[in-house]
Amino acid sequence: MKFNSITFKTTFHLLSFSILFILFIMFVIRSVFSNAYMDLENEKISIIIDNIKPSLSLSLSYGFEDAIDEISHKTLKNKNVLLLKIKELNKNKTKIYTNYKLDAKQYLKNEELFQTIELLDPITKDKLGELTIIYSGNSYKEYMNDFNKYFFWGALGFLLSIFILIFLLHKSLKNLTLLDKSLKNFNPNKPEKLTLDTSKKDEVYSISKSANIMIENIINFLNSSKELNNRLIQSQAHLKDAQRMAKVGSLDYNIRTKELTLSDEYYRILGIKQDSKLNWKGFLDLVLRDDYKRVSTIVKEAVKVGSTFDIKYSIKSNDKIIHMQTKGKVRKKQDGSAQITAISMDITQDVENKQTIEQLAYYDSLTGLANRTLLQDRMTKAIQHAKRTNDKLAIIFLDLDHFKLINDTLGHGVGDDLLIYISKVLQGLLRESDTLCRLGGDEFVILLPSIKNDEDAQIIAEKIQKTLDKKHDIGIHQLYITSSIGVSVYPQHGDTCDELIRNADTAMYESKNEGRNRYTIYSHSMGDFVDNQLHLEQDLSEAVKSKKQIEVFYQAKIDSVTNMVYGAEALVRWNHPTLGMIFPDDFIYMAESTGLMVELGNIITEESISKVKELNDLGFKKLKIAINLSARQFQDVSLIPFISSMLTKYKVNPAQIEFEITETLSMSNINNTLRILNELKELGVSVAIDDFGTGYSSLAYLKKFPIDTLKIDRSFVMGILDDEEDKVIAQIIISMAHSLGMKVVAEGVETLPHANMLRDMKCDIFQGYYYSKPISNNEFIDFLTNYKAII
């Protein structure tokens, strides 16, 4: 048991006070009771003396000895009176009266009570003698013995009660001690409830209950504090992350002490280590020279008047330009000191984005040339200047010929490289005051301000025409480039931006209509042609969607050995409701430019496959129909699935279908061509190379292609009778094709001599007007029905 414990202190105090209480009773109360009883006995002696004193004094005064003896013997009848001693002064004698053998000294030795008084003469008050009474102390002794006995047993009972009380207190205070220990060992960082015996509803139970309630509140408080602290830490982390993501840093500068404090994010934005201890002067030195004076002036003014400030500026740190926006406030104190508190945001990305947006808004992303918006802005200013100075200006509208074919055959990457190349070539031909703009695709517009006459625009157009009209190296490709150019001049061809551009565009279309690779000056009569072209494009879109006006004609192919019909080539026609039959050369380019080519090609494919089904049902079996694939179809990912679905739909043998691709198309993207051709062969259809000899085929690649047929271009066939070179080329193509296991089709067979010569060259199949021109569906069936071999 610890000396400073509650149990020990309580037990010690209780036992100490109990012993003191017993000692108090033993010494003080006993003395009080002893004296009180002694006074009572003395009072009894005094009563006896008071009763016999007058008689004895009177008897001594008169010398009545007998009376003295009588009084004495009567007094001795009181058993407590042990001895009477009367000393007579006149006679100088002492009389002793007693019923016992002991003398006065022995009684006194036995601690008997005694009292001595003087006997006086009743009249004279002279002293006659002394009376001594020895009174028995047995009553007193018995009284004190009884007192001591009762005291002993009372004290013993009291002490026993005290010990029982101490035991009960110890038992009761044991939980209190444990409570004290638990409270002393209480860990506020890891609070736990008290686990005391609470079966007895005593004070300790109440204290423990209250303590547990308090501890539970502490736990709740700590949990709340912990959660709040976690939230605070999380919020601080989020704030730090938010500042990092927002690129925001804080700054404090004490103007008096010159102490500059930057946040971690501020150092990160500047790209400076935190231990570099950047001061205010060093911070301002980072500001670019163009912004330094303005920043210093604004900050000094804010310090002077104690106002807020908002500055956008640029700094250079670690050879890196950083655009900043700082918002701050100057706080002035009563002692005259001032504090600058500010937050700074890295707005470099915003500035660059703004510059990019401006670039995108006014410049072409591919070539870096001006776009339509910037062109119109400069045209507006040029027109206003021309009006004031009575000058002229010209608009040149340039479009590359057959650019879509380059995109479709060589890919958009080559097309983009070509556009970049052309833009550089054109820039080299123009003045600094001129504006070169790319409207989109392969269309370029040139603004020529302040020209003296129309001939100036014509000179520039001719210069461009001659520069472009030749072969150019674009990557690994050599491309022959021509252009169609239209020119409009202010003010005779229009006095607004839109009107001048539109009329130059119209003149450009006139150049294309006249055979391309030329320039044309706008005239008012050209407006009707452009309107007609727009209406025709709309009509074509409706025709493709409805499918009703699109017809497939068939030109027969003849076996050179049997002179029998081998098959036919499917050729599309547009039966316009008002213009009549329109040939492919007049609308295919529209389908390509308006994005209708895939849909149109699918119509031709389905119509041709269904035609084979019809011919089979009529008994004209084993005929093979050839279908042309455009470059756009060849790039369509749904081409193979569509052909497969049509073969399944009409239940046609794939061997009766042949697809023709141009030589240029086959060589545009070797890997892609090889993949698609293999997929076509997997379907079971045949593949033919059309217009062979006009492109730049590599025999090595041609050998790898799964080709079944080569078609000799009509330009060679038409000249074999008169041109020895054409004849040799035709013979070489036929021999080469046969050596590779391919059939050869000669297109453009117009006469019998053509047929005979090609037959001598072992050409396999003839196609041309000598046998049949392209004819409609019903006409082709009649042709098959009535056909007789032509020898």
Short mmCIF file of N, CA, C and O in Angstrom, two decimals, residues 593-674:
data_model
loop_
_atom_site.label_atom_id
_atom_site.label_comp_id
_atom_site.label_asym_id
_atom_site.label_seq_id
_atom_site.Cartn_x
_atom_site.Cartn_y
_atom_site.Cartn_z
N SER A 593 -15.90 14.99 -104.83
CA SER A 593 -15.73 16.22 -104.06
C SER A 593 -16.82 16.41 -103.01
O SER A 593 -16.61 17.09 -102.01
N THR A 594 -18.00 15.81 -103.22
CA THR A 594 -19.12 15.97 -102.27
C THR A 594 -19.26 14.79 -101.32
O THR A 594 -20.19 14.75 -100.52
N GLY A 595 -18.34 13.80 -101.43
CA GLY A 595 -18.38 12.67 -100.50
C GLY A 595 -19.43 11.62 -100.83
O GLY A 595 -19.82 10.84 -99.97
N LEU A 596 -19.89 11.60 -102.10
CA LEU A 596 -20.93 10.64 -102.50
C LEU A 596 -20.36 9.41 -103.19
O LEU A 596 -21.12 8.50 -103.55
N MET A 597 -19.02 9.36 -103.34
CA MET A 597 -18.44 8.31 -104.18
C MET A 597 -18.64 6.91 -103.62
O MET A 597 -18.91 5.96 -104.37
N VAL A 598 -18.50 6.74 -102.32
CA VAL A 598 -18.67 5.41 -101.73
C VAL A 598 -20.10 4.93 -101.92
O VAL A 598 -20.35 3.78 -102.32
N GLU A 599 -21.05 5.82 -101.64
CA GLU A 599 -22.46 5.44 -101.78
C GLU A 599 -22.79 5.13 -103.24
O GLU A 599 -23.50 4.16 -103.54
N LEU A 600 -22.27 5.95 -104.15
CA LEU A 600 -22.50 5.72 -105.57
C LEU A 600 -21.85 4.41 -106.01
O LEU A 600 -22.44 3.62 -106.76
N GLY A 601 -20.62 4.15 -105.55
CA GLY A 601 -19.93 2.91 -105.90
C GLY A 601 -20.67 1.69 -105.40
O GLY A 601 -20.72 0.64 -106.07
N ASN A 602 -21.28 1.79 -104.20
CA ASN A 602 -22.05 0.67 -103.66
C ASN A 602 -23.29 0.38 -104.51
O ASN A 602 -23.69 -0.79 -104.70
N ILE A 603 -23.90 1.46 -105.04
CA ILE A 603 -25.06 1.28 -105.92
C ILE A 603 -24.64 0.50 -107.17
O ILE A 603 -25.32 -0.45 -107.60
N ILE A 604 -23.51 0.90 -107.78
CA ILE A 604 -23.02 0.23 -108.99
C ILE A 604 -22.69 -1.23 -108.70
O ILE A 604 -23.02 -2.14 -109.48
N THR A 605 -22.03 -1.48 -107.55
CA THR A 605 -21.63 -2.86 -107.19
C THR A 605 -22.86 -3.75 -107.01
O THR A 605 -22.93 -4.87 -107.55
N GLU A 606 -23.84 -3.26 -106.26
CA GLU A 606 -25.03 -4.08 -106.02
C GLU A 606 -25.81 -4.32 -107.32
O GLU A 606 -26.27 -5.44 -107.60
N GLU A 607 -25.93 -3.28 -108.14
CA GLU A 607 -26.66 -3.42 -109.40
C GLU A 607 -25.96 -4.43 -110.33
O GLU A 607 -26.61 -5.24 -110.99
N SER A 608 -24.62 -4.39 -110.34
CA SER A 608 -23.87 -5.29 -111.22
C SER A 608 -23.98 -6.74 -110.75
O SER A 608 -24.16 -7.67 -111.57
N ILE A 609 -23.87 -6.97 -109.42
CA ILE A 609 -23.97 -8.34 -108.89
C ILE A 609 -25.38 -8.89 -109.11
O ILE A 609 -25.57 -10.06 -109.47
N SER A 610 -26.37 -8.02 -108.93
CA SER A 610 -27.75 -8.48 -109.17
C SER A 610 -27.97 -8.79 -110.66
O SER A 610 -28.77 -9.67 -111.02
N LYS A 611 -27.20 -8.05 -111.52
CA LYS A 611 -27.30 -8.30 -112.97
C LYS A 611 -26.78 -9.69 -113.30
O LYS A 611 -27.36 -10.42 -114.14
N VAL A 612 -25.69 -10.11 -112.64
CA VAL A 612 -25.15 -11.46 -112.87
C VAL A 612 -26.20 -12.50 -112.48
O VAL A 612 -26.39 -13.50 -113.18
N LYS A 613 -26.87 -12.25 -111.35
CA LYS A 613 -27.93 -13.17 -110.92
C LYS A 613 -29.01 -13.27 -111.98
O LYS A 613 -29.49 -14.37 -112.34
N GLU A 614 -29.40 -12.13 -112.53
CA GLU A 614 -30.44 -12.11 -113.56
C GLU A 614 -29.99 -12.86 -114.81
O GLU A 614 -30.75 -13.66 -115.40
N LEU A 615 -28.75 -12.64 -115.25
CA LEU A 615 -28.23 -13.32 -116.45
C LEU A 615 -28.15 -14.83 -116.22
O LEU A 615 -28.45 -15.62 -117.13
N ASN A 616 -27.75 -15.23 -115.02
CA ASN A 616 -27.70 -16.67 -114.72
C ASN A 616 -29.08 -17.29 -114.84
O ASN A 616 -29.25 -18.40 -115.37
N ASP A 617 -30.07 -16.56 -114.32
CA ASP A 617 -31.44 -17.07 -114.35
C ASP A 617 -31.96 -17.17 -115.80
O ASP A 617 -32.80 -18.02 -116.13
N LEU A 618 -31.43 -16.27 -116.69
CA LEU A 618 -31.86 -16.28 -118.10
C LEU A 618 -31.08 -17.30 -118.92
O LEU A 618 -31.32 -17.45 -120.12
N GLY A 619 -30.12 -17.97 -118.29
CA GLY A 619 -29.36 -18.99 -118.99
C GLY A 619 -28.02 -18.53 -119.48
O GLY A 619 -27.25 -19.32 -120.06
N PHE A 620 -27.67 -17.25 -119.29
CA PHE A 620 -26.36 -16.74 -119.71
C PHE A 620 -25.37 -16.92 -118.55
O PHE A 620 -24.99 -15.97 -117.86
N LYS A 621 -24.99 -18.13 -118.35
CA LYS A 621 -24.14 -18.45 -117.22
C LYS A 621 -22.67 -18.30 -117.59
O LYS A 621 -22.29 -18.29 -118.76
N LYS A 622 -21.86 -18.21 -116.55
CA LYS A 622 -20.40 -18.12 -116.64
C LYS A 622 -19.91 -16.82 -117.26
O LYS A 622 -18.75 -16.71 -117.64
N LEU A 623 -20.80 -15.85 -117.42
CA LEU A 623 -20.34 -14.53 -117.86
C LEU A 623 -19.71 -13.80 -116.66
O LEU A 623 -20.16 -13.94 -115.53
N LYS A 624 -18.67 -13.02 -116.94
CA LYS A 624 -17.99 -12.30 -115.86
C LYS A 624 -18.21 -10.81 -116.05
O LYS A 624 -17.96 -10.27 -117.13
N ILE A 625 -18.68 -10.15 -114.97
CA ILE A 625 -18.93 -8.71 -114.99
C ILE A 625 -17.81 -8.02 -114.22
O ILE A 625 -17.50 -8.37 -113.08
N ALA A 626 -17.19 -6.99 -114.86
CA ALA A 626 -16.11 -6.22 -114.24
C ALA A 626 -16.67 -4.91 -113.68
O ALA A 626 -17.43 -4.21 -114.36
N ILE A 627 -16.29 -4.62 -112.44
CA ILE A 627 -16.81 -3.43 -111.74
C ILE A 627 -15.61 -2.56 -111.37
O ILE A 627 -14.62 -3.04 -110.80
N ASN A 628 -15.69 -1.27 -111.68
CA ASN A 628 -14.60 -0.35 -111.35
C ASN A 628 -14.68 0.08 -109.88
O ASN A 628 -15.77 0.39 -109.37
N LEU A 629 -13.53 0.13 -109.20
CA LEU A 629 -13.44 0.64 -107.82
C LEU A 629 -12.68 1.95 -107.83
O LEU A 629 -11.58 2.05 -108.38
N SER A 630 -13.28 2.98 -107.23
CA SER A 630 -12.61 4.27 -107.15
C SER A 630 -11.61 4.25 -106.00
O SER A 630 -11.61 3.36 -105.15
N ALA A 631 -10.75 5.26 -105.97
CA ALA A 631 -9.76 5.37 -104.89
C ALA A 631 -10.45 5.51 -103.54
O ALA A 631 -10.01 4.96 -102.53
N ARG A 632 -11.55 6.26 -103.52
CA ARG A 632 -12.27 6.46 -102.25
C ARG A 632 -12.88 5.16 -101.75
O ARG A 632 -12.84 4.85 -100.56
N GLN A 633 -13.43 4.35 -102.65
CA GLN A 633 -13.97 3.05 -102.25
C GLN A 633 -12.87 2.14 -101.74
O GLN A 633 -13.06 1.38 -100.79
N PHE A 634 -11.72 2.23 -102.38
CA PHE A 634 -10.61 1.35 -102.03
C PHE A 634 -10.13 1.62 -100.60
O PHE A 634 -9.57 0.74 -99.95
N GLN A 635 -10.34 2.81 -100.10
CA GLN A 635 -9.95 3.16 -98.74
C GLN A 635 -11.07 2.94 -97.73
O GLN A 635 -10.85 3.07 -96.53
N ASP A 636 -12.24 2.60 -98.19
CA ASP A 636 -13.39 2.42 -97.29
C ASP A 636 -13.27 1.08 -96.54
O ASP A 636 -13.13 0.02 -97.16
N VAL A 637 -13.33 1.13 -95.22
CA VAL A 637 -13.15 -0.09 -94.41
C VAL A 637 -14.30 -1.07 -94.59
O VAL A 637 -14.16 -2.26 -94.28
N SER A 638 -15.45 -0.58 -95.04
CA SER A 638 -16.61 -1.47 -95.19
C SER A 638 -16.68 -2.08 -96.59
O SER A 638 -17.68 -2.76 -96.92
N LEU A 639 -15.66 -1.87 -97.45
CA LEU A 639 -15.70 -2.37 -98.82
C LEU A 639 -15.84 -3.89 -98.87
O LEU A 639 -16.76 -4.41 -99.50
N ILE A 640 -14.94 -4.61 -98.22
CA ILE A 640 -14.95 -6.07 -98.28
C ILE A 640 -16.23 -6.64 -97.65
O ILE A 640 -16.88 -7.51 -98.27
N PRO A 641 -16.64 -6.19 -96.45
CA PRO A 641 -17.90 -6.71 -95.90
C PRO A 641 -19.10 -6.46 -96.80
O PRO A 641 -20.00 -7.30 -96.91
N PHE A 642 -19.12 -5.28 -97.49
CA PHE A 642 -20.25 -4.98 -98.36
C PHE A 642 -20.29 -5.92 -99.56
O PHE A 642 -21.34 -6.47 -99.91
N ILE A 643 -19.13 -6.13 -100.22
CA ILE A 643 -19.09 -7.05 -101.37
C ILE A 643 -19.51 -8.45 -100.96
O ILE A 643 -20.29 -9.11 -101.65
N SER A 644 -19.01 -8.89 -99.80
CA SER A 644 -19.36 -10.23 -99.30
C SER A 644 -20.85 -10.35 -99.07
O SER A 644 -21.48 -11.37 -99.41
N SER A 645 -21.45 -9.30 -98.50
CA SER A 645 -22.90 -9.35 -98.22
C SER A 645 -23.71 -9.37 -99.53
O SER A 645 -24.75 -10.04 -99.60
N MET A 646 -23.25 -8.66 -100.57
CA MET A 646 -23.96 -8.67 -101.84
C MET A 646 -23.87 -10.04 -102.53
O MET A 646 -24.84 -10.52 -103.13
N LEU A 647 -22.69 -10.66 -102.48
CA LEU A 647 -22.54 -12.00 -103.05
C LEU A 647 -23.45 -13.00 -102.37
O LEU A 647 -24.05 -13.87 -103.01
N THR A 648 -23.58 -12.84 -101.05
CA THR A 648 -24.46 -13.74 -100.30
C THR A 648 -25.92 -13.44 -100.59
O THR A 648 -26.75 -14.35 -100.76
N LYS A 649 -26.23 -12.15 -100.66
CA LYS A 649 -27.63 -11.75 -100.88
C LYS A 649 -28.17 -12.28 -102.20
O LYS A 649 -29.30 -12.79 -102.26
N TYR A 650 -27.37 -12.18 -103.29
CA TYR A 650 -27.85 -12.57 -104.62
C TYR A 650 -27.37 -13.97 -105.04
O TYR A 650 -27.64 -14.40 -106.17
N LYS A 651 -26.65 -14.62 -104.13
CA LYS A 651 -26.23 -16.01 -104.36
C LYS A 651 -25.49 -16.15 -105.70
O LYS A 651 -25.81 -16.99 -106.55
N VAL A 652 -24.50 -15.30 -105.86
CA VAL A 652 -23.72 -15.27 -107.09
C VAL A 652 -22.36 -15.91 -106.83
O VAL A 652 -21.73 -15.68 -105.79
N ASN A 653 -21.89 -16.67 -107.81
CA ASN A 653 -20.56 -17.27 -107.72
C ASN A 653 -19.52 -16.14 -107.82
O ASN A 653 -19.50 -15.40 -108.79
N PRO A 654 -18.63 -16.00 -106.79
CA PRO A 654 -17.64 -14.90 -106.81
C PRO A 654 -16.77 -14.92 -108.05
O PRO A 654 -16.26 -13.87 -108.47
N ALA A 655 -16.57 -16.08 -108.67
CA ALA A 655 -15.73 -16.16 -109.86
C ALA A 655 -16.31 -15.38 -111.04
O ALA A 655 -15.60 -15.09 -112.01
N GLN A 656 -17.61 -15.03 -110.95
CA GLN A 656 -18.25 -14.28 -112.04
C GLN A 656 -18.09 -12.76 -111.87
O GLN A 656 -18.60 -12.01 -112.69
N ILE A 657 -17.41 -12.36 -110.80
CA ILE A 657 -17.24 -10.93 -110.51
C ILE A 657 -15.76 -10.58 -110.58
O ILE A 657 -14.91 -11.30 -110.06
N GLU A 658 -15.48 -9.46 -111.24
CA GLU A 658 -14.11 -8.96 -111.32
C GLU A 658 -14.12 -7.47 -110.97
O GLU A 658 -15.00 -6.71 -111.42
N PHE A 659 -13.14 -7.06 -110.13
CA PHE A 659 -13.05 -5.66 -109.74
C PHE A 659 -11.80 -5.05 -110.38
O PHE A 659 -10.71 -5.62 -110.33
N GLU A 660 -12.01 -3.88 -111.01
CA GLU A 660 -10.92 -3.19 -111.70
C GLU A 660 -10.43 -2.01 -110.87
O GLU A 660 -11.24 -1.22 -110.37
N ILE A 661 -9.10 -1.91 -110.71
CA ILE A 661 -8.50 -0.74 -110.07
C ILE A 661 -7.48 -0.17 -111.03
O ILE A 661 -6.90 -0.89 -111.84
N THR A 662 -7.24 1.13 -110.92
CA THR A 662 -6.28 1.76 -111.83
C THR A 662 -4.86 1.43 -111.40
O THR A 662 -4.60 1.09 -110.24
N GLU A 663 -3.95 1.53 -112.36
CA GLU A 663 -2.54 1.25 -112.07
C GLU A 663 -2.01 2.21 -111.02
O GLU A 663 -1.29 1.82 -110.10
N THR A 664 -2.37 3.49 -111.13
CA THR A 664 -1.90 4.49 -110.16
C THR A 664 -2.40 4.18 -108.76
O THR A 664 -1.68 4.28 -107.77
N LEU A 665 -3.68 3.78 -108.68
CA LEU A 665 -4.27 3.44 -107.39
C LEU A 665 -3.55 2.26 -106.75
O LEU A 665 -3.27 2.25 -105.55
N SER A 666 -3.18 1.26 -107.55
CA SER A 666 -2.56 0.06 -107.02
C SER A 666 -1.20 0.35 -106.41
O SER A 666 -0.74 -0.34 -105.50
N MET A 667 -0.51 1.37 -106.91
CA MET A 667 0.84 1.66 -106.45
C MET A 667 0.90 2.77 -105.40
O MET A 667 1.97 3.13 -104.94
N SER A 668 -0.24 3.31 -105.01
CA SER A 668 -0.25 4.46 -104.09
C SER A 668 0.18 4.08 -102.69
O SER A 668 0.91 4.78 -102.03
N ASN A 669 -0.30 2.95 -102.22
CA ASN A 669 0.05 2.48 -100.88
C ASN A 669 0.19 0.96 -100.96
O ASN A 669 -0.79 0.23 -100.88
N ILE A 670 1.43 0.50 -101.19
CA ILE A 670 1.67 -0.90 -101.53
C ILE A 670 1.10 -1.84 -100.48
O ILE A 670 0.39 -2.80 -100.81
N ASN A 671 1.41 -1.58 -99.21
CA ASN A 671 0.96 -2.49 -98.15
C ASN A 671 -0.55 -2.55 -98.06
O ASN A 671 -1.15 -3.63 -97.92
N ASN A 672 -1.19 -1.38 -98.13
CA ASN A 672 -2.65 -1.35 -98.04
C ASN A 672 -3.28 -2.02 -99.27
O ASN A 672 -4.25 -2.77 -99.16
N THR A 673 -2.68 -1.76 -100.46
CA THR A 673 -3.19 -2.38 -101.69
C THR A 673 -3.09 -3.90 -101.62
O THR A 673 -4.04 -4.62 -101.95
N LEU A 674 -1.94 -4.39 -101.15
CA LEU A 674 -1.74 -5.83 -101.06
C LEU A 674 -2.74 -6.46 -100.09
O LEU A 674 -3.29 -7.54 -100.37
#
